Each structure stands twice: as structure tokens, then as C-alpha cells.
Amino acid sequence: MATRATGTVPATASGPRGTGRARASAKGEQTRARLIAAARTLLAGGDAGRFTTRNVAALSGVSHGMCHYHFADRTDLIVAVVADIRPEWITPLEEAVAGPGGHAERSERVLALLTRPESPDLARLHAALHWLALDDERVHASLEAEYARWRSSFVRLFRCLVDERGSAADPVPLGEAFAAAVDGLAAIGSLDAAVDARLVLRTLLDALSSTV
């Protein structure tokens, strides 16, 4: 027996129900972004003791319950911050190394990036994250993975040189050594602005390159 058409059109992803889901998803992403921004503000403020989900929720204007809807606990929020700052320090380095040209051109882009002043907020965020990683294994693992990704860019930079020269040199220790120097120089520069970071890094880069 044939069924009678009722005139009701089923909702699709492009119909009313689909639009509602899309709006709810967009609103959820906006709420999540507000919570992460508030978390960054608290962490960069230098008082990690005040970093609680309740304080993050209050600062972002979101209910505490909604905060826990998006993040199970404070560690989830911290890990989200670790991922959120990636475009500000890792992605530009990866793009500089992956860009066009040979080792010399890539090195110049990397040096220009490394000697660009770091924003005070980002510097304070890194310091806070390092401190929190001491007592939280999940934060430690997340930050460790980010630094491994950051160091791998320097390894790729030297691999480019090794390939250009047809050398049998191992680019891994060269890249790791340069990464360690960059990290140490950042710490020194935060205390002594008179250090010529570009000259130091150029000298080290040339010295390491001469071994290939």
C-alpha cells in the first residue's frame, strides 16, 4: 500500500536542522576560543597558582559548568594553550625551512625569524608552561612533543645542506646542537639585551655547516 505524501521535507545538513547544528558548532568553537584566550591571559600573568578552571571561566564570562563541558580539567586547558601558541613559534619556523631555495636562502629566513623580538606575553607563557610541566605529566608530554617538532625544523635545515653537498654527515646532531644554542641564547637574551643574537647564531651556523 502506497503511503501518502505529507508535504514534510526531511531536514538535511543544508536545511533548518543542519543550519542549527552549524550555528551550535560555531558557538561552541567561539566559547572554546574564549576559554583558551582567558587561560593564556592568566598563565601569562605570572601567577600560575590562580590558574583554575573556575578563574578561567570567570575571566572569559563563561559559566564554570560550560568550561568543564569543553575541558575536563585544568590540565586539558593547559594542553589546549600549548597547541594554541604553536602558530606563533613553531609554524613560522617550519614554513621558513620548507620554503623555496637552497640551504643558504632557508638559513637566512630562519635567522631573520629567530632574531625577531619575542612578545613578552609569549615569553611569559613559555615560562609558565615549563613550570607547570614539572608537576604534570600530561603537560610535560604535550610540551615535549612541541619542542621535538620545533627541533626537527633545524634538523631539516641541516639535512638540506647535507643533500646539497652529497655529504654523509648526520644532520640530526647538527640540528639538535643548533636548537640547543637557540634555546640557550633566548634565555641569555632575556637577561642581557646587549648580546648580538644574529651574530652569535650566524657564527654557530657557519661553524656547524663547515663540518658537512
PDB file of C-alpha atoms in Angstrom:
ATOM      1  CA  MET A   1       0.000   0.000   0.000  1.00  0.00           C
ATOM      2  CA  ALA A   2       1.402   3.341  -1.030  1.00  0.00           C
ATOM      3  CA  THR A   3       1.952   5.903   1.647  1.00  0.00           C
ATOM      4  CA  ARG A   4       0.534   9.365   1.279  1.00  0.00           C
ATOM      5  CA  ALA A   5       2.931  12.284   0.917  1.00  0.00           C
ATOM      6  CA  THR A   6       2.654  14.594   3.890  1.00  0.00           C
ATOM      7  CA  GLY A   7       4.465  17.563   2.406  1.00  0.00           C
ATOM      8  CA  THR A   8       7.089  17.478   5.141  1.00  0.00           C
ATOM      9  CA  VAL A   9      10.616  17.837   3.811  1.00  0.00           C
ATOM     10  CA  PRO A  10      13.245  15.923   5.817  1.00  0.00           C
ATOM     11  CA  ALA A  11      15.911  18.172   7.299  1.00  0.00           C
ATOM     12  CA  THR A  12      19.323  17.920   5.703  1.00  0.00           C
ATOM     13  CA  ALA A  13      22.720  19.358   6.548  1.00  0.00           C
ATOM     14  CA  SER A  14      21.792  22.377   4.400  1.00  0.00           C
ATOM     15  CA  GLY A  15      18.276  22.631   5.810  1.00  0.00           C
ATOM     16  CA  PRO A  16      16.963  24.160   9.052  1.00  0.00           C
ATOM     17  CA  ARG A  17      18.311  21.414  11.324  1.00  0.00           C
ATOM     18  CA  GLY A  18      21.672  21.425   9.596  1.00  0.00           C
ATOM     19  CA  THR A  19      21.898  25.179   9.939  1.00  0.00           C
ATOM     20  CA  GLY A  20      21.078  24.891  13.631  1.00  0.00           C
ATOM     21  CA  ARG A  21      23.829  22.337  14.150  1.00  0.00           C
ATOM     22  CA  ALA A  22      26.294  24.542  12.290  1.00  0.00           C
ATOM     23  CA  ARG A  23      25.372  27.532  14.446  1.00  0.00           C
ATOM     24  CA  ALA A  24      25.684  25.487  17.630  1.00  0.00           C
ATOM     25  CA  SER A  25      29.071  24.214  16.479  1.00  0.00           C
ATOM     26  CA  ALA A  26      30.264  27.738  15.665  1.00  0.00           C
ATOM     27  CA  LYS A  27      29.063  28.995  19.043  1.00  0.00           C
ATOM     28  CA  GLY A  28      30.844  26.115  20.751  1.00  0.00           C
ATOM     29  CA  GLU A  29      34.082  26.955  18.959  1.00  0.00           C
ATOM     30  CA  GLN A  30      33.733  30.596  19.968  1.00  0.00           C
ATOM     31  CA  THR A  31      33.224  29.615  23.609  1.00  0.00           C
ATOM     32  CA  ARG A  32      36.207  27.302  23.487  1.00  0.00           C
ATOM     33  CA  ALA A  33      38.339  30.068  21.952  1.00  0.00           C
ATOM     34  CA  ARG A  34      37.266  32.498  24.700  1.00  0.00           C
ATOM     35  CA  LEU A  35      38.250  29.987  27.374  1.00  0.00           C
ATOM     36  CA  ILE A  36      41.659  29.400  25.792  1.00  0.00           C
ATOM     37  CA  ALA A  37      42.241  33.147  25.471  1.00  0.00           C
ATOM     38  CA  ALA A  38      41.375  33.596  29.155  1.00  0.00           C
ATOM     39  CA  ALA A  39      43.670  30.711  30.072  1.00  0.00           C
ATOM     40  CA  ARG A  40      46.503  32.371  28.162  1.00  0.00           C
ATOM     41  CA  THR A  41      45.891  35.654  29.953  1.00  0.00           C
ATOM     42  CA  LEU A  42      46.030  34.019  33.373  1.00  0.00           C
ATOM     43  CA  LEU A  43      49.146  31.994  32.565  1.00  0.00           C
ATOM     44  CA  ALA A  44      50.947  34.991  31.090  1.00  0.00           C
ATOM     45  CA  GLY A  45      50.070  36.952  34.217  1.00  0.00           C
ATOM     46  CA  GLY A  46      52.783  35.111  36.113  1.00  0.00           C
ATOM     47  CA  ASP A  47      50.564  33.669  38.853  1.00  0.00           C
ATOM     48  CA  ALA A  48      50.049  30.023  37.997  1.00  0.00           C
ATOM     49  CA  GLY A  49      48.547  29.497  41.448  1.00  0.00           C
ATOM     50  CA  ARG A  50      45.451  31.399  40.278  1.00  0.00           C
ATOM     51  CA  PHE A  51      45.105  29.157  37.261  1.00  0.00           C
ATOM     52  CA  THR A  52      41.917  27.196  37.931  1.00  0.00           C
ATOM     53  CA  THR A  53      39.018  26.314  35.670  1.00  0.00           C
ATOM     54  CA  ARG A  54      36.796  28.499  37.842  1.00  0.00           C
ATOM     55  CA  ASN A  55      39.026  31.549  37.382  1.00  0.00           C
ATOM     56  CA  VAL A  56      39.358  30.910  33.655  1.00  0.00           C
ATOM     57  CA  ALA A  57      35.582  30.642  33.330  1.00  0.00           C
ATOM     58  CA  ALA A  58      35.060  33.870  35.284  1.00  0.00           C
ATOM     59  CA  LEU A  59      37.588  35.774  33.192  1.00  0.00           C
ATOM     60  CA  SER A  60      36.046  34.592  29.930  1.00  0.00           C
ATOM     61  CA  GLY A  61      32.477  35.277  31.032  1.00  0.00           C
ATOM     62  CA  VAL A  62      31.541  31.621  30.675  1.00  0.00           C
ATOM     63  CA  SER A  63      29.845  29.503  33.327  1.00  0.00           C
ATOM     64  CA  HIS A  64      32.027  27.081  35.236  1.00  0.00           C
ATOM     65  CA  GLY A  65      29.858  24.210  34.042  1.00  0.00           C
ATOM     66  CA  MET A  66      30.308  25.247  30.417  1.00  0.00           C
ATOM     67  CA  CYS A  67      34.059  25.418  30.957  1.00  0.00           C
ATOM     68  CA  HIS A  68      34.021  21.786  32.071  1.00  0.00           C
ATOM     69  CA  TYR A  69      31.831  20.900  29.095  1.00  0.00           C
ATOM     70  CA  HIS A  70      34.733  21.887  26.833  1.00  0.00           C
ATOM     71  CA  PHE A  71      37.648  20.948  29.111  1.00  0.00           C
ATOM     72  CA  ALA A  72      37.595  18.118  31.625  1.00  0.00           C
ATOM     73  CA  ASP A  73      40.084  19.801  33.962  1.00  0.00           C
ATOM     74  CA  ARG A  74      42.782  22.464  34.204  1.00  0.00           C
ATOM     75  CA  THR A  75      45.309  20.201  32.512  1.00  0.00           C
ATOM     76  CA  ASP A  76      43.084  19.974  29.434  1.00  0.00           C
ATOM     77  CA  LEU A  77      43.085  23.765  29.326  1.00  0.00           C
ATOM     78  CA  ILE A  78      46.863  23.968  29.654  1.00  0.00           C
ATOM     79  CA  VAL A  79      47.362  21.417  26.894  1.00  0.00           C
ATOM     80  CA  ALA A  80      44.984  23.451  24.716  1.00  0.00           C
ATOM     81  CA  VAL A  81      47.125  26.533  25.332  1.00  0.00           C
ATOM     82  CA  VAL A  82      50.246  24.589  24.311  1.00  0.00           C
ATOM     83  CA  ALA A  83      48.575  23.781  20.994  1.00  0.00           C
ATOM     84  CA  ASP A  84      47.170  27.297  20.636  1.00  0.00           C
ATOM     85  CA  ILE A  85      50.578  29.000  20.661  1.00  0.00           C
ATOM     86  CA  ARG A  86      52.055  26.678  18.023  1.00  0.00           C
ATOM     87  CA  PRO A  87      51.306  29.093  15.124  1.00  0.00           C
ATOM     88  CA  GLU A  88      53.281  31.778  16.952  1.00  0.00           C
ATOM     89  CA  TRP A  89      56.620  29.984  17.260  1.00  0.00           C
ATOM     90  CA  ILE A  90      56.694  26.567  15.551  1.00  0.00           C
ATOM     91  CA  THR A  91      54.663  27.037  12.375  1.00  0.00           C
ATOM     92  CA  PRO A  92      56.660  30.087  11.161  1.00  0.00           C
ATOM     93  CA  LEU A  93      59.906  28.141  11.651  1.00  0.00           C
ATOM     94  CA  GLU A  94      58.565  25.158   9.740  1.00  0.00           C
ATOM     95  CA  GLU A  95      57.481  27.434   6.904  1.00  0.00           C
ATOM     96  CA  ALA A  96      60.861  29.170   6.820  1.00  0.00           C
ATOM     97  CA  VAL A  97      62.664  25.842   6.476  1.00  0.00           C
ATOM     98  CA  ALA A  98      60.189  24.369   3.981  1.00  0.00           C
ATOM     99  CA  GLY A  99      60.166  27.455   1.748  1.00  0.00           C
ATOM    100  CA  PRO A 100      61.858  27.762  -1.638  1.00  0.00           C
ATOM    101  CA  GLY A 101      65.592  27.953  -2.195  1.00  0.00           C
ATOM    102  CA  GLY A 102      68.622  26.073  -1.006  1.00  0.00           C
ATOM    103  CA  HIS A 103      70.239  25.883   2.406  1.00  0.00           C
ATOM    104  CA  ALA A 104      71.587  29.454   2.228  1.00  0.00           C
ATOM    105  CA  GLU A 105      68.200  31.010   1.473  1.00  0.00           C
ATOM    106  CA  ARG A 106      66.455  28.917   4.114  1.00  0.00           C
ATOM    107  CA  SER A 107      69.117  29.773   6.682  1.00  0.00           C
ATOM    108  CA  GLU A 108      68.590  33.485   6.107  1.00  0.00           C
ATOM    109  CA  ARG A 109      64.857  33.125   6.657  1.00  0.00           C
ATOM    110  CA  VAL A 110      65.453  31.114   9.815  1.00  0.00           C
ATOM    111  CA  LEU A 111      67.953  33.641  11.197  1.00  0.00           C
ATOM    112  CA  ALA A 112      65.591  36.529  10.488  1.00  0.00           C
ATOM    113  CA  LEU A 113      62.833  34.684  12.331  1.00  0.00           C
ATOM    114  CA  LEU A 114      64.976  33.711  15.312  1.00  0.00           C
ATOM    115  CA  THR A 115      66.268  37.231  15.843  1.00  0.00           C
ATOM    116  CA  ARG A 116      62.820  38.799  15.735  1.00  0.00           C
ATOM    117  CA  PRO A 117      61.809  40.045  19.195  1.00  0.00           C
ATOM    118  CA  GLU A 118      59.528  37.649  21.026  1.00  0.00           C
ATOM    119  CA  SER A 119      56.385  39.145  22.503  1.00  0.00           C
ATOM    120  CA  PRO A 120      56.523  39.477  26.301  1.00  0.00           C
ATOM    121  CA  ASP A 121      53.253  37.541  26.664  1.00  0.00           C
ATOM    122  CA  LEU A 122      54.587  34.604  24.654  1.00  0.00           C
ATOM    123  CA  ALA A 123      57.816  34.583  26.670  1.00  0.00           C
ATOM    124  CA  ARG A 124      55.863  34.544  29.931  1.00  0.00           C
ATOM    125  CA  LEU A 125      53.601  31.808  28.591  1.00  0.00           C
ATOM    126  CA  HIS A 126      56.578  29.605  27.786  1.00  0.00           C
ATOM    127  CA  ALA A 127      57.992  30.182  31.259  1.00  0.00           C
ATOM    128  CA  ALA A 128      54.667  29.310  32.903  1.00  0.00           C
ATOM    129  CA  LEU A 129      54.232  26.182  30.789  1.00  0.00           C
ATOM    130  CA  HIS A 130      57.725  24.962  31.665  1.00  0.00           C
ATOM    131  CA  TRP A 131      56.967  25.457  35.345  1.00  0.00           C
ATOM    132  CA  LEU A 132      53.644  23.609  35.114  1.00  0.00           C
ATOM    133  CA  ALA A 133      55.262  20.748  33.194  1.00  0.00           C
ATOM    134  CA  LEU A 134      57.417  19.961  36.218  1.00  0.00           C
ATOM    135  CA  ASP A 135      54.430  18.622  38.162  1.00  0.00           C
ATOM    136  CA  ASP A 136      52.034  17.486  35.447  1.00  0.00           C
ATOM    137  CA  GLU A 137      52.959  14.557  33.218  1.00  0.00           C
ATOM    138  CA  ARG A 138      50.362  15.396  30.581  1.00  0.00           C
ATOM    139  CA  VAL A 139      51.574  18.968  30.275  1.00  0.00           C
ATOM    140  CA  HIS A 140      55.160  17.670  30.178  1.00  0.00           C
ATOM    141  CA  ALA A 141      54.330  15.228  27.376  1.00  0.00           C
ATOM    142  CA  SER A 142      52.476  17.889  25.391  1.00  0.00           C
ATOM    143  CA  LEU A 143      55.266  20.447  25.712  1.00  0.00           C
ATOM    144  CA  GLU A 144      57.919  17.823  24.992  1.00  0.00           C
ATOM    145  CA  ALA A 145      56.161  16.929  21.731  1.00  0.00           C
ATOM    146  CA  GLU A 146      56.039  20.592  20.713  1.00  0.00           C
ATOM    147  CA  TYR A 147      59.751  21.081  21.356  1.00  0.00           C
ATOM    148  CA  ALA A 148      60.548  17.899  19.433  1.00  0.00           C
ATOM    149  CA  ARG A 149      58.635  19.335  16.490  1.00  0.00           C
ATOM    150  CA  TRP A 150      60.465  22.664  16.880  1.00  0.00           C
ATOM    151  CA  ARG A 151      63.903  20.975  16.959  1.00  0.00           C
ATOM    152  CA  SER A 152      63.072  18.841  13.948  1.00  0.00           C
ATOM    153  CA  SER A 153      62.918  22.005  11.840  1.00  0.00           C
ATOM    154  CA  PHE A 154      66.607  22.638  12.492  1.00  0.00           C
ATOM    155  CA  VAL A 155      67.396  19.034  11.623  1.00  0.00           C
ATOM    156  CA  ARG A 156      65.605  19.521   8.278  1.00  0.00           C
ATOM    157  CA  LEU A 157      67.603  22.703   7.699  1.00  0.00           C
ATOM    158  CA  PHE A 158      70.874  20.790   8.001  1.00  0.00           C
ATOM    159  CA  ARG A 159      69.502  17.849   6.043  1.00  0.00           C
ATOM    160  CA  CYS A 160      69.011  20.283   3.171  1.00  0.00           C
ATOM    161  CA  LEU A 161      72.705  21.188   3.397  1.00  0.00           C
ATOM    162  CA  VAL A 162      73.767  17.543   3.606  1.00  0.00           C
ATOM    163  CA  ASP A 163      71.745  16.733   0.484  1.00  0.00           C
ATOM    164  CA  GLU A 164      73.160  19.732  -1.392  1.00  0.00           C
ATOM    165  CA  ARG A 165      76.734  18.709  -0.690  1.00  0.00           C
ATOM    166  CA  GLY A 166      76.161  14.997  -1.083  1.00  0.00           C
ATOM    167  CA  SER A 167      77.687  14.520   2.342  1.00  0.00           C
ATOM    168  CA  ALA A 168      77.464  11.503   4.611  1.00  0.00           C
ATOM    169  CA  ALA A 169      77.191  13.773   7.677  1.00  0.00           C
ATOM    170  CA  ASP A 170      74.333  13.136  10.083  1.00  0.00           C
ATOM    171  CA  PRO A 171      72.047  16.214  10.208  1.00  0.00           C
ATOM    172  CA  VAL A 172      70.424  15.169  13.491  1.00  0.00           C
ATOM    173  CA  PRO A 173      73.189  16.148  15.944  1.00  0.00           C
ATOM    174  CA  LEU A 174      73.858  19.308  13.926  1.00  0.00           C
ATOM    175  CA  GLY A 175      70.232  20.373  14.104  1.00  0.00           C
ATOM    176  CA  GLU A 176      69.935  19.427  17.766  1.00  0.00           C
ATOM    177  CA  ALA A 177      73.089  21.379  18.629  1.00  0.00           C
ATOM    178  CA  PHE A 178      71.792  24.472  16.858  1.00  0.00           C
ATOM    179  CA  ALA A 179      68.388  24.136  18.547  1.00  0.00           C
ATOM    180  CA  ALA A 180      70.057  23.920  21.957  1.00  0.00           C
ATOM    181  CA  ALA A 181      72.056  27.059  21.209  1.00  0.00           C
ATOM    182  CA  VAL A 182      68.920  28.931  20.094  1.00  0.00           C
ATOM    183  CA  ASP A 183      67.132  27.958  23.285  1.00  0.00           C
ATOM    184  CA  GLY A 184      70.074  28.958  25.469  1.00  0.00           C
ATOM    185  CA  LEU A 185      70.557  32.236  23.643  1.00  0.00           C
ATOM    186  CA  ALA A 186      66.910  33.120  24.238  1.00  0.00           C
ATOM    187  CA  ALA A 187      67.457  32.695  27.960  1.00  0.00           C
ATOM    188  CA  ILE A 188      70.617  34.806  27.883  1.00  0.00           C
ATOM    189  CA  GLY A 189      68.935  37.480  25.789  1.00  0.00           C
ATOM    190  CA  SER A 190      66.132  37.822  28.318  1.00  0.00           C
ATOM    191  CA  LEU A 191      68.756  38.946  30.854  1.00  0.00           C
ATOM    192  CA  ASP A 192      71.252  40.775  28.651  1.00  0.00           C
ATOM    193  CA  ALA A 193      69.861  42.692  25.689  1.00  0.00           C
ATOM    194  CA  ALA A 194      73.383  43.634  24.575  1.00  0.00           C
ATOM    195  CA  VAL A 195      74.028  40.141  23.207  1.00  0.00           C
ATOM    196  CA  ASP A 196      74.083  40.199  19.397  1.00  0.00           C
ATOM    197  CA  ALA A 197      71.877  37.204  18.767  1.00  0.00           C
ATOM    198  CA  ARG A 198      72.200  37.319  14.982  1.00  0.00           C
ATOM    199  CA  LEU A 199      75.996  37.391  15.100  1.00  0.00           C
ATOM    200  CA  VAL A 200      76.122  34.523  17.592  1.00  0.00           C
ATOM    201  CA  LEU A 201      73.710  32.373  15.606  1.00  0.00           C
ATOM    202  CA  ARG A 202      75.374  33.188  12.287  1.00  0.00           C
ATOM    203  CA  THR A 203      78.785  32.233  13.700  1.00  0.00           C
ATOM    204  CA  LEU A 204      77.441  28.942  15.064  1.00  0.00           C
ATOM    205  CA  LEU A 205      75.522  28.139  11.897  1.00  0.00           C
ATOM    206  CA  ASP A 206      78.590  28.715   9.753  1.00  0.00           C
ATOM    207  CA  ALA A 207      80.742  26.642  12.091  1.00  0.00           C
ATOM    208  CA  LEU A 208      78.327  23.701  12.078  1.00  0.00           C
ATOM    209  CA  SER A 209      77.864  23.961   8.320  1.00  0.00           C
ATOM    210  CA  SER A 210      81.602  23.722   7.774  1.00  0.00           C
ATOM    211  CA  THR A 211      81.553  20.194   9.207  1.00  0.00           C
ATOM    212  CA  VAL A 212      79.227  18.940   6.466  1.00  0.00           C
TER     213      VAL A 212
END
